[in-house]
Tab-separated table of C-alpha atoms and ligand atoms in Angstrom:
chain	number	residue	atom	x	y	z
J	5	MET	CA	7.736	-16.996	17.592
J	6	GLY	CA	8.644	-14.256	15.114
J	7	LEU	CA	6.883	-13.186	11.949
J	8	THR	CA	4.621	-15.593	10.090
J	9	LEU	CA	3.110	-14.786	6.702
J	10	PHE	CA	0.452	-16.490	4.570
J	11	ASN	CA	2.204	-17.768	1.479
J	12	SER	CA	-0.166	-18.009	-1.537
J	13	LEU	CA	2.211	-20.683	-2.856
J	14	GLY	CA	1.225	-23.569	-0.647
J	15	LYS	CA	-1.624	-21.629	1.025
J	16	THR	CA	-0.347	-21.849	4.603
J	17	LYS	CA	1.060	-19.489	7.179
J	18	GLU	CA	4.829	-19.908	7.215
J	19	GLN	CA	7.568	-18.698	9.493
J	20	PHE	CA	9.245	-15.812	7.699
J	21	LYS	CA	12.895	-16.572	6.962
J	22	PRO	CA	14.612	-14.475	4.346
J	23	LYS	CA	17.395	-15.808	2.154
J	24	ASN	CA	19.891	-13.448	3.775
J	25	GLU	CA	19.419	-12.869	7.486
J	26	ASP	CA	19.941	-9.100	7.410
J	27	GLU	CA	18.387	-7.937	4.096
J	28	VAL	CA	14.941	-8.660	2.781
J	29	THR	CA	14.163	-8.124	-0.885
J	30	VAL	CA	10.586	-7.152	-1.744
J	31	TYR	CA	9.023	-6.595	-5.176
J	32	CYS	CA	5.501	-5.222	-5.457
J	33	CYS	CA	3.589	-4.961	-8.712
J	34	GLY	CA	2.887	-1.267	-9.220
J	35	PRO	CA	0.231	0.672	-11.071
J	36	THR	CA	-0.578	0.833	-14.790
J	37	VAL	CA	-0.287	4.592	-15.238
J	38	TYR	CA	-3.168	5.270	-17.645
J	39	ASP	CA	-5.223	7.185	-15.097
J	40	TYR	CA	-5.362	8.155	-11.396
J	41	ALA	CA	-5.160	5.194	-8.993
J	42	HIS	CA	-8.474	4.466	-7.278
J	43	VAL	CA	-8.652	3.833	-3.524
J	44	GLY	CA	-8.975	0.087	-4.204
J	45	ASN	CA	-5.511	0.111	-5.768
J	46	LEU	CA	-4.367	2.294	-2.894
J	47	ARG	CA	-5.539	-0.277	-0.354
J	48	THR	CA	-3.095	-2.728	-1.892
J	49	PHE	CA	-0.270	-0.201	-1.903
J	50	LEU	CA	-1.021	0.701	1.707
J	51	PHE	CA	-1.017	-2.937	2.733
J	52	GLU	CA	2.419	-3.238	1.137
J	53	ASP	CA	3.506	-0.150	3.082
J	54	VAL	CA	2.464	-1.813	6.349
J	55	LEU	CA	4.367	-4.945	5.348
J	56	ILE	CA	7.533	-2.970	4.572
J	57	ARG	CA	7.244	-0.870	7.789
J	58	PHE	CA	6.748	-3.993	9.893
J	59	LEU	CA	9.759	-5.758	8.318
J	60	GLU	CA	11.860	-2.679	9.213
J	61	PHE	CA	10.318	-2.675	12.662
J	62	LYS	CA	11.549	-6.268	13.060
J	63	GLY	CA	15.069	-5.050	12.366
J	64	TYR	CA	15.455	-6.078	8.737
J	65	LYS	CA	17.076	-3.897	6.150
J	66	VAL	CA	14.484	-3.890	3.375
J	67	LYS	CA	15.249	-3.434	-0.312
J	68	PHE	CA	11.844	-2.666	-1.804
J	69	VAL	CA	11.134	-2.137	-5.503
J	70	MET	CA	7.827	-1.306	-7.243
J	71	ASN	CA	7.428	-1.268	-11.014
J	72	ILE	CA	5.491	1.257	-13.095
J	73	THR	CA	3.661	-0.287	-16.051
J	74	ASP	CA	3.988	2.458	-18.677
J	75	VAL	CA	3.200	0.536	-21.814
J	76	ASP	CA	0.111	-1.650	-22.478
J	77	ASP	CA	-3.156	-1.436	-24.423
J	78	LYS	CA	-4.711	1.017	-21.893
J	79	THR	CA	-1.819	3.450	-21.767
J	80	ILE	CA	-1.372	3.466	-25.539
J	81	LYS	CA	-5.112	4.051	-26.122
J	82	ALA	CA	-5.335	6.802	-23.494
J	83	ALA	CA	-2.294	8.660	-24.811
J	84	LYS	CA	-3.772	8.533	-28.305
J	85	ASN	CA	-7.175	9.802	-27.101
J	86	ASN	CA	-5.432	12.678	-25.407
J	87	ASN	CA	-3.318	13.557	-28.476
J	88	THR	CA	-0.072	13.182	-26.634
J	89	THR	CA	2.913	10.850	-26.598
J	90	LEU	CA	2.971	7.729	-24.439
J	91	LYS	CA	5.929	9.077	-22.456
J	92	GLU	CA	4.301	12.430	-21.715
J	93	TYR	CA	1.032	10.800	-20.803
J	94	THR	CA	2.430	8.124	-18.519
J	95	ASN	CA	4.872	10.583	-16.856
J	96	ARG	CA	1.867	12.683	-15.855
J	97	PHE	CA	0.077	9.788	-14.149
J	98	THR	CA	3.269	8.433	-12.618
J	99	ASP	CA	3.730	11.812	-10.929
J	100	GLU	CA	0.078	11.757	-9.765
J	101	PHE	CA	0.660	8.278	-8.320
J	102	PHE	CA	3.680	9.502	-6.373
J	103	LYS	CA	1.654	12.439	-5.042
J	104	ASP	CA	-1.003	9.996	-3.780
J	105	LEU	CA	1.654	7.888	-2.032
J	106	GLN	CA	3.073	10.987	-0.417
J	107	SER	CA	-0.336	12.185	0.819
J	108	LEU	CA	-0.956	8.734	2.317
J	109	ASN	CA	2.431	8.737	4.069
J	110	VAL	CA	3.657	5.686	2.183
J	111	LYS	CA	7.386	5.006	2.500
J	112	GLU	CA	9.384	5.334	-0.668
J	113	ALA	CA	10.720	2.315	-2.527
J	114	VAL	CA	14.409	2.273	-3.370
J	115	LYS	CA	13.456	2.143	-7.029
J	116	TYR	CA	10.384	2.526	-9.226
J	117	PRO	CA	11.514	0.959	-12.524
J	118	ARG	CA	9.489	1.679	-15.637
J	119	ALA	CA	8.897	-1.069	-18.217
J	120	THR	CA	9.958	1.113	-21.146
J	121	ASP	CA	13.431	1.545	-19.589
J	122	TYR	CA	14.033	-2.226	-19.701
J	123	ILE	CA	13.118	-3.135	-23.261
J	124	LYS	CA	16.606	-4.456	-24.159
J	125	ASP	CA	16.612	-6.737	-21.098
J	126	ILE	CA	13.068	-7.913	-21.894
J	127	GLU	CA	14.106	-8.775	-25.442
J	128	SER	CA	17.149	-10.789	-24.311
J	129	HIS	CA	15.057	-12.615	-21.683
J	130	ILE	CA	12.556	-13.660	-24.344
J	131	ILE	CA	15.448	-14.849	-26.559
J	132	LYS	CA	16.712	-16.983	-23.706
J	133	LEU	CA	13.217	-18.499	-23.390
J	134	GLN	CA	13.199	-19.198	-27.078
J	135	VAL	CA	16.587	-20.894	-26.975
J	136	GLU	CA	15.320	-23.138	-24.106
J	137	GLU	CA	12.170	-23.804	-26.241
J	138	TYR	CA	9.678	-22.233	-23.800
J	139	CYS	CA	8.689	-19.719	-26.421
J	140	TYR	CA	7.598	-19.682	-30.047
J	141	GLU	CA	6.966	-17.088	-32.602
J	142	ARG	CA	3.771	-16.564	-34.684
J	143	ASN	CA	3.371	-13.709	-37.113
J	144	GLY	CA	5.944	-11.509	-35.347
J	145	SER	CA	4.471	-12.138	-31.841
J	146	TYR	CA	6.156	-14.345	-29.255
J	147	TYR	CA	4.267	-16.657	-26.910
J	148	TYR	CA	5.082	-18.667	-23.821
J	149	ALA	CA	4.236	-22.371	-24.232
J	150	ILE	CA	2.806	-23.161	-20.811
J	151	ASN	CA	2.839	-26.922	-21.468
J	152	LYS	CA	6.660	-26.774	-21.390
J	153	PHE	CA	6.775	-25.570	-17.814
J	154	SER	CA	5.875	-28.439	-15.492
J	155	ARG	CA	5.092	-26.225	-12.453
J	156	TYR	CA	2.622	-24.058	-14.348
J	157	GLY	CA	-0.491	-23.763	-12.195
J	158	ASN	CA	1.165	-24.429	-8.833
J	159	LEU	CA	0.504	-20.937	-7.513
J	160	SER	CA	-3.090	-20.514	-8.731
J	161	GLY	CA	-4.198	-24.117	-8.813
J	162	LEU	CA	-5.063	-23.791	-12.448
J	163	GLU	CA	-5.413	-26.979	-14.462
J	164	VAL	CA	-3.311	-26.809	-17.584
J	165	ASN	CA	-5.082	-27.881	-20.699
J	166	ASN	CA	-2.650	-30.178	-22.378
J	167	GLU	CA	-4.518	-30.658	-25.596
J	168	LYS	CA	-3.169	-28.658	-28.452
J	169	ASN	CA	-5.855	-26.111	-28.955
J	170	LYS	CA	-5.276	-23.990	-32.021
J	171	THR	CA	-7.025	-20.703	-31.364
J	172	ARG	CA	-7.171	-17.668	-33.481
J	173	LEU	CA	-7.429	-14.645	-31.268
J	174	ASN	CA	-7.236	-12.048	-33.880
J	175	GLU	CA	-7.711	-13.307	-37.397
J	176	ASP	CA	-5.000	-11.081	-38.858
J	177	GLU	CA	-2.274	-11.098	-36.249
J	178	TYR	CA	-2.181	-13.612	-33.465
J	179	THR	CA	-2.324	-17.353	-33.682
J	180	LYS	CA	-1.418	-19.358	-30.591
J	181	ASP	CA	-0.705	-23.045	-30.291
J	182	ASN	CA	-2.702	-23.300	-27.046
J	183	ALA	CA	-5.425	-20.990	-25.832
J	184	GLN	CA	-3.714	-20.632	-22.450
J	185	ASP	CA	-0.389	-19.575	-23.867
J	186	PHE	CA	0.360	-15.878	-23.269
J	187	ALA	CA	2.117	-13.163	-25.172
J	188	LEU	CA	5.664	-12.233	-24.245
J	189	TRP	CA	6.098	-9.833	-27.163
J	190	LYS	CA	3.266	-8.372	-29.327
J	191	ALA	CA	3.992	-7.639	-32.980
J	192	TRP	CA	3.191	-4.059	-33.950
J	193	ASP	CA	-0.401	-3.358	-34.778
J	194	LYS	CA	-1.774	-0.202	-36.393
J	195	ASP	CA	-3.521	0.710	-33.108
J	196	ASP	CA	-0.068	0.958	-31.495
J	197	GLY	CA	0.736	3.995	-33.718
J	198	ASP	CA	4.225	5.167	-32.973
J	199	VAL	CA	4.643	2.953	-29.922
J	200	TYR	CA	7.051	0.181	-30.859
J	201	TRP	CA	10.611	-1.050	-30.459
J	202	GLU	CA	12.516	-2.601	-33.283
J	203	GLY	CA	15.238	-4.856	-31.897
J	204	GLU	CA	16.116	-8.500	-31.968
J	205	LEU	CA	12.444	-9.575	-31.813
J	206	GLY	CA	11.271	-7.325	-34.650
J	207	LYS	CA	8.817	-4.403	-34.508
J	208	GLY	CA	6.599	-4.676	-31.440
J	209	ARG	CA	6.226	-4.179	-27.709
J	210	PRO	CA	6.374	-6.299	-24.568
J	211	GLY	CA	3.424	-8.150	-23.076
J	212	TRP	CA	2.530	-7.159	-19.536
J	213	HIS	CA	3.841	-10.132	-17.551
J	214	ILE	CA	7.390	-10.182	-18.806
J	215	GLU	CA	8.302	-6.759	-17.410
J	216	CYS	CA	8.020	-7.900	-13.760
J	217	SER	CA	10.144	-11.049	-14.300
J	218	VAL	CA	12.862	-8.986	-15.954
J	219	MET	CA	12.857	-5.938	-13.693
J	220	SER	CA	12.661	-7.865	-10.425
J	221	THR	CA	15.541	-10.232	-11.251
J	222	LYS	CA	17.634	-7.426	-12.769
J	223	ILE	CA	17.280	-5.190	-9.706
J	224	LEU	CA	16.787	-7.680	-6.812
J	225	GLY	CA	18.446	-10.830	-8.096
J	226	GLU	CA	17.146	-14.230	-9.198
J	227	GLU	CA	15.808	-15.229	-5.771
J	228	ILE	CA	13.524	-12.722	-4.128
J	229	ASP	CA	12.162	-12.958	-0.579
J	230	ILE	CA	8.708	-11.416	-1.018
J	231	HIS	CA	6.577	-10.605	-4.064
J	232	ALA	CA	3.249	-8.891	-3.366
J	233	GLY	CA	0.125	-7.583	-5.029
J	234	GLY	CA	-3.664	-7.790	-4.968
J	235	VAL	CA	-5.325	-11.231	-5.175
J	236	ASP	CA	-6.371	-10.601	-8.774
J	237	LEU	CA	-2.681	-10.773	-9.709
J	238	ILE	CA	-2.323	-14.427	-8.664
J	239	PHE	CA	-3.604	-15.523	-12.019
J	240	PRO	CA	-2.472	-14.989	-14.641
J	241	HIS	CA	0.142	-12.387	-13.799
J	242	HIS	CA	2.111	-14.053	-11.013
J	243	GLU	CA	1.666	-17.550	-12.376
J	244	ASN	CA	3.161	-16.272	-15.602
J	245	GLU	CA	5.967	-14.467	-13.808
J	246	ILE	CA	7.051	-17.726	-12.169
J	247	ALA	CA	7.027	-19.576	-15.466
J	248	GLN	CA	8.977	-16.845	-17.295
J	249	THR	CA	11.584	-16.482	-14.575
J	250	GLU	CA	12.213	-19.960	-13.365
J	251	ALA	CA	12.436	-21.363	-16.919
J	252	VAL	CA	15.542	-19.188	-17.366
J	253	THR	CA	17.107	-19.201	-13.889
J	254	ASN	CA	16.260	-22.746	-12.709
J	255	LYS	CA	15.986	-21.294	-9.212
J	256	ARG	CA	13.061	-20.669	-6.906
J	257	PHE	CA	12.026	-17.136	-7.969
J	258	VAL	CA	10.138	-16.016	-4.836
J	259	ARG	CA	10.060	-17.428	-1.278
J	260	TYR	CA	6.841	-15.733	-0.115
J	261	TRP	CA	3.951	-14.748	-2.417
J	262	ILE	CA	1.770	-12.366	-0.436
J	263	HIS	CA	-1.626	-11.190	-1.734
J	264	SER	CA	-4.092	-8.674	-0.310
J	265	GLU	CA	-7.821	-8.845	-0.701
J	266	HIS	CA	-9.929	-6.272	-2.508
J	267	LEU	CA	-11.645	-3.098	-1.514
J	268	ILE	CA	-15.261	-3.623	-2.448
J	269	VAL	CA	-18.284	-1.418	-2.888
J	270	GLU	CA	-21.701	-2.924	-2.240
J	271	GLY	CA	-20.374	-6.427	-2.856
J	272	LYS	CA	-18.378	-5.662	-5.989
J	273	LYS	CA	-14.630	-5.114	-6.427
J	274	MET	CA	-13.884	-1.425	-6.753
J	275	SER	CA	-12.709	-1.001	-10.311
J	276	LYS	CA	-12.565	1.395	-13.224
J	277	SER	CA	-14.631	-0.922	-15.388
J	278	GLU	CA	-17.481	-1.166	-12.819
J	279	GLY	CA	-17.451	2.601	-12.499
J	280	ASN	CA	-17.771	2.223	-8.712
J	281	PHE	CA	-14.516	3.865	-7.782
J	282	PHE	CA	-13.173	6.972	-6.055
J	283	THR	CA	-9.702	8.378	-6.531
J	284	LEU	CA	-7.835	9.900	-3.585
J	285	ARG	CA	-8.394	13.376	-5.010
J	286	ASP	CA	-12.165	12.727	-5.266
J	287	LEU	CA	-12.163	12.069	-1.499
J	288	LEU	CA	-9.811	14.948	-0.623
J	289	ASP	CA	-12.041	17.295	-2.674
J	290	LYS	CA	-15.051	16.126	-0.595
J	291	GLY	CA	-13.091	17.310	2.481
J	292	TYR	CA	-11.847	13.942	3.777
J	293	ASP	CA	-8.372	13.868	5.313
J	294	ALA	CA	-5.719	11.559	3.755
J	295	LYS	CA	-4.679	10.405	7.227
J	296	ASN	CA	-8.191	9.063	7.882
J	297	ILE	CA	-8.293	7.334	4.511
J	298	ARG	CA	-4.914	5.728	5.269
J	299	PHE	CA	-6.229	4.454	8.598
J	300	LEU	CA	-9.451	3.068	7.089
J	301	LEU	CA	-7.549	1.201	4.370
J	302	ILE	CA	-5.058	-0.416	6.684
J	303	SER	CA	-7.362	-1.144	9.603
J	304	SER	CA	-8.892	-4.403	8.483
J	305	HIS	CA	-7.023	-7.657	7.907
J	306	TYR	CA	-5.197	-7.607	4.571
J	307	ARG	CA	-6.676	-11.025	3.677
J	308	SER	CA	-10.253	-9.884	4.262
J	309	GLN	CA	-12.286	-7.862	1.824
J	310	LEU	CA	-12.930	-4.353	3.036
J	311	ASN	CA	-16.182	-2.608	2.262
J	312	PHE	CA	-15.697	1.030	1.351
J	313	THR	CA	-18.173	3.525	2.828
J	314	PHE	CA	-17.985	7.197	3.794
J	315	ASP	CA	-19.107	6.231	7.241
J	316	GLY	CA	-15.973	4.068	7.367
J	317	ILE	CA	-13.788	7.162	6.810
J	318	ASN	CA	-15.657	9.013	9.587
J	319	GLN	CA	-15.153	6.087	11.979
J	320	ALA	CA	-11.449	6.040	11.026
J	321	LYS	CA	-11.301	9.723	11.944
J	322	GLU	CA	-12.846	9.012	15.367
J	323	SER	CA	-10.380	6.186	15.971
J	324	ILE	CA	-7.397	8.381	15.093
J	325	ASN	CA	-8.743	11.187	17.319
J	326	ARG	CA	-8.978	8.736	20.241
J	327	ILE	CA	-5.387	7.599	19.827
J	328	GLN	CA	-4.079	11.162	19.164
J	329	GLU	CA	-5.949	12.605	22.155
J	330	THR	CA	-4.276	10.270	24.643
J	331	TYR	CA	-0.892	10.760	22.940
J	332	SER	CA	-1.283	14.568	23.138
J	333	LYS	CA	-2.386	14.401	26.754
J	334	ILE	CA	0.700	12.371	27.587
J	335	LEU	CA	2.944	14.807	25.720
J	336	GLU	CA	1.443	17.719	27.632
J	337	CYS	CA	0.963	16.144	31.057
J	338	LYS	CA	2.930	17.296	34.065
J	339	PRO	CA	4.137	14.002	35.532
J	340	GLU	CA	4.352	13.020	39.168
J	341	ILE	CA	7.679	12.277	40.819
J	342	GLY	CA	8.762	8.670	41.111
J	343	THR	CA	7.590	5.669	39.154
J	344	ASN	CA	4.456	3.604	38.827
J	345	THR	CA	5.372	0.013	38.074
J	346	GLU	CA	1.769	-0.889	37.194
J	347	ILE	CA	1.876	1.585	34.284
J	348	SER	CA	5.358	0.402	33.281
J	349	ILE	CA	4.162	-3.201	33.076
J	350	ALA	CA	0.983	-2.273	31.208
J	351	THR	CA	2.979	-0.265	28.642
J	352	LYS	CA	5.481	-3.063	28.050
J	353	GLU	CA	2.716	-5.697	27.711
J	354	SER	CA	0.761	-3.562	25.340
J	355	LYS	CA	3.811	-3.025	23.117
J	356	LYS	CA	4.365	-6.804	23.077
J	357	ALA	CA	0.689	-7.446	22.238
J	358	PHE	CA	0.929	-5.042	19.323
J	359	GLU	CA	4.024	-6.735	17.932
J	360	GLU	CA	2.651	-10.207	18.483
J	361	ALA	CA	-0.561	-9.381	16.622
J	362	LEU	CA	1.372	-8.164	13.618
J	363	ASP	CA	3.772	-11.124	13.841
J	364	ASP	CA	0.716	-13.306	13.270
J	365	ASP	CA	0.316	-12.650	9.502
J	366	LEU	CA	-0.071	-8.897	10.097
J	367	ASP	CA	-3.238	-9.162	12.149
J	368	MET	CA	-4.065	-5.436	12.200
J	369	PRO	CA	-7.549	-5.642	13.824
J	370	LYS	CA	-5.955	-7.475	16.793
J	371	ALA	CA	-3.082	-4.921	16.923
J	372	LEU	CA	-5.552	-2.049	16.954
J	373	ALA	CA	-7.657	-3.697	19.652
J	374	SER	CA	-4.560	-3.823	21.868
J	375	ILE	CA	-3.971	-0.128	21.323
J	376	PHE	CA	-7.512	0.856	22.296
J	377	LYS	CA	-7.323	-1.332	25.393
J	378	PHE	CA	-4.080	0.397	26.396
J	379	ILE	CA	-5.588	3.875	25.760
J	380	ARG	CA	-8.515	3.180	28.062
J	381	ASN	CA	-6.049	2.153	30.719
J	382	ILE	CA	-3.816	5.213	30.327
J	383	ASN	CA	-6.739	7.597	30.299
J	384	LYS	CA	-7.642	6.273	33.747
J	385	TYR	CA	-4.125	6.783	35.030
J	386	LEU	CA	-4.086	10.294	33.550
J	387	GLU	CA	-7.364	11.190	35.285
J	388	THR	CA	-6.078	9.970	38.631
J	389	LYS	CA	-2.681	11.671	38.060
J	390	GLN	CA	-0.619	8.536	38.505
J	391	VAL	CA	1.696	9.048	35.523
J	392	SER	CA	5.282	9.519	36.629
J	393	GLU	CA	8.195	11.079	34.732
J	394	GLU	CA	9.491	7.627	33.822
J	395	ASN	CA	6.027	6.420	32.760
J	396	LYS	CA	5.624	9.470	30.586
J	397	SER	CA	8.685	8.655	28.499
J	398	GLU	CA	7.732	4.942	28.349
J	399	ILE	CA	4.276	5.847	27.038
J	400	ILE	CA	5.646	8.365	24.537
J	401	ASP	CA	7.930	5.617	23.313
J	402	TYR	CA	4.924	3.299	23.020
J	403	PHE	CA	3.060	5.800	20.748
J	404	GLU	CA	6.191	6.421	18.654
J	405	THR	CA	6.578	2.628	18.251
J	406	ILE	CA	3.049	1.953	17.068
J	407	ASP	CA	3.178	4.940	14.753
J	408	LYS	CA	6.168	3.444	12.936
J	409	ILE	CA	3.559	1.131	11.423
J	410	LEU	CA	0.379	3.188	11.546
J	411	GLY	CA	1.902	6.450	10.255
J	412	ILE	CA	-0.960	8.663	11.457
J	413	LEU	CA	0.071	10.473	14.653
J	414	SER	CA	1.427	13.929	15.216
J	415	ASN	CA	3.723	14.846	18.100
J	416	LYS	CA	3.399	18.521	17.437
J	417	THR	CA	1.223	20.604	19.664
J	418	ILE	CA	-1.329	22.226	17.328
J	419	GLU	CA	-0.110	25.222	15.395
J	420	PHE	CA	-2.700	28.024	15.263
J	421	ASP	CA	-2.909	30.770	12.692
J	422	ASP	CA	-3.003	34.366	13.982
J	423	GLY	CA	-6.857	34.630	13.894
J	424	ILE	CA	-7.224	31.533	16.112
J	425	LYS	CA	-4.489	32.672	18.508
J	426	GLU	CA	-6.264	36.041	18.846
J	427	LEU	CA	-9.580	34.269	19.757
J	428	ILE	CA	-7.840	32.020	22.331
J	429	GLU	CA	-6.263	35.102	23.948
J	430	GLN	CA	-9.581	37.020	23.989
J	431	ARG	CA	-11.236	34.002	25.610
J	432	ASP	CA	-8.559	33.756	28.258
J	433	LYS	CA	-9.040	37.488	29.054
J	434	ALA	CA	-12.853	37.007	29.219
J	435	ARG	CA	-12.374	34.144	31.657
J	436	GLU	CA	-10.011	36.247	33.856
J	437	LYS	CA	-12.796	38.848	34.023
J	438	LYS	CA	-15.287	36.018	34.707
J	439	ASP	CA	-17.197	37.119	31.600
J	440	TRP	CA	-18.602	33.604	31.008
J	441	LYS	CA	-21.023	34.748	28.348
J	442	ARG	CA	-18.217	36.143	26.136
J	443	SER	CA	-16.054	33.105	26.926
J	444	ASP	CA	-18.828	30.786	25.719
J	445	GLU	CA	-19.379	32.826	22.567
J	446	ILE	CA	-15.734	32.524	21.689
J	447	ARG	CA	-15.801	28.786	22.449
J	448	GLU	CA	-18.672	28.507	19.923
J	449	GLU	CA	-16.781	30.569	17.356
J	450	LEU	CA	-13.715	28.337	17.737
J	451	ARG	CA	-15.884	25.214	17.369
J	452	ASN	CA	-17.223	26.585	14.078
J	453	LYS	CA	-13.643	27.000	12.932
J	454	GLY	CA	-12.878	23.350	13.772
J	455	PHE	CA	-11.419	23.562	17.262
J	456	ILE	CA	-12.745	22.207	20.540
J	457	VAL	CA	-11.876	24.015	23.778
J	458	GLU	CA	-11.587	22.102	27.025
J	459	ASP	CA	-10.956	23.818	30.332
J	460	THR	CA	-8.850	21.527	32.536
J	461	GLU	CA	-7.103	22.002	35.859
J	462	GLU	CA	-3.864	22.344	33.956
J	463	GLY	CA	-5.263	25.158	31.796
J	464	THR	CA	-7.082	25.441	28.512
J	465	ARG	CA	-6.651	22.610	26.016
J	466	ILE	CA	-7.479	23.105	22.340
J	467	LYS	CA	-7.915	20.172	20.022
J	468	ARG	CA	-9.039	19.746	16.448
J	469	ASN	CA	-12.698	18.828	16.006
R	523	AMP	P1	-3.398	-1.988	-11.722
R	523	AMP	O1	-2.992	-0.525	-11.797
R	523	AMP	O2	-4.749	-2.268	-12.307
R	523	AMP	O3	-2.313	-2.855	-12.323
R	523	AMP	O4	-3.554	-2.412	-10.196
R	523	AMP	C1	-2.583	-2.039	-9.216
R	523	AMP	C2	-2.779	-2.859	-7.960
R	523	AMP	O5	-4.102	-2.616	-7.372
R	523	AMP	C3	-2.699	-4.380	-8.130
R	523	AMP	O6	-1.928	-4.954	-7.074
R	523	AMP	C4	-4.153	-4.845	-8.041
R	523	AMP	O7	-4.249	-6.184	-7.552
R	523	AMP	C5	-4.697	-3.868	-7.012
R	523	AMP	N1	-6.163	-3.688	-7.076
R	523	AMP	C6	-6.955	-3.431	-8.156
R	523	AMP	N2	-8.270	-3.280	-7.754
R	523	AMP	C7	-8.279	-3.435	-6.371
R	523	AMP	C8	-9.312	-3.365	-5.377
R	523	AMP	N3	-10.590	-3.100	-5.676
R	523	AMP	N4	-8.942	-3.505	-4.125
R	523	AMP	C9	-7.668	-3.759	-3.773
R	523	AMP	N5	-6.647	-3.835	-4.638
R	523	AMP	C10	-6.918	-3.666	-5.946
R	524	ZN	ZN1	3.876	-7.495	-11.809
């Protein structure tokens, strides 16, 4: 069957077929770097990470680009309030964004273009739009005339208001022909301070939407396979991107528009303006582990809203522990000689079930259910010592395969610091002397330090609490 994805343009699940068989081009709308990203934003970036990882899993070479919006009203205002330059300010939050991605084990894009590095290309794109009469100038600002683009509204289903509707947005500066027209270039305003470019379009700065049209076509070409973002970007951002790009190229800009649903808090979208948000550092400071946050944010279906709770992070931790525990047991187990075909078949089937679930529009809940089913099975085989040498390597391969997408497992046996090693040795000695009281005391001490001790037939096992 192969991979199917829900295309927002047309609103159906479609068989995925890239333009070129062996390379997939993906553009994701990145953050506006005026502050730390909140975990709602990070849910979208993690969904995109799962998408990229799965495309690679399917054997595609993926060329993935994510832009950084480093000039807009919010960044300009924040830099001014912090008495610093736009560049210095946005560099700081771009670095913080990269740190978040690294903590969450997100794969790097081949390029993270910044809007301010593409001003010349933006200006020439706007001029092309003007030549083709998709754009008009009013008081030094340039607007896109949406009435001129016949497919405007196809992505979002928006009805275009065809009546000429003279609207004055800002009495002094902006006058548009139609209320729905949007700015491609904004004439300099005193609030912009020293943030402006003075080229072919006069003193001003780009609107938000134009940067993605220009950077994506410049880096990935005029026809892109996948363009992704959160659902709030469908309108106006992505609708406008299509209009800006296709008016110039006369080609189909994007084959698959993929949008992920929001992270919500008590029924409301997590957002800066609602004040109902947490940044990753807020959660790490509270003692939560990035790995558990990653798992929580990728574990529901990307087209379903996900309710953020602290209990959710704790449940994610338990889920990871269950998967990791079986994986560690397999890594450490002393296998039997020979082969157990029942286990071989179960492992192959489970691997197939995992891939088939993700093939179906990245159905992560179904993929996870197949993993937990497999783990219950394997735990039984481990208890009854039926795992053979061959099974062991098949099962290790299974865990390595699923972790190409999940990105949460560790194949290292736990490394202990000297204090913990000392306690484990003391406990072993106490047990040799059958000093059970001392042995239990040390077990308790280890538990307080975050380690659980299990005495098995194969020796003492230590795992993280
Ligand atoms: P921004 O930095 O505001 O441009 O947003 C960056 C990305 O985060 C975009 O793809 C948004 O659609 C997405 N986003 C914003 N809020 C949420 C949320 N509560 N849940 C999921 N994604 C979000
Ligand atoms: Zn964008």
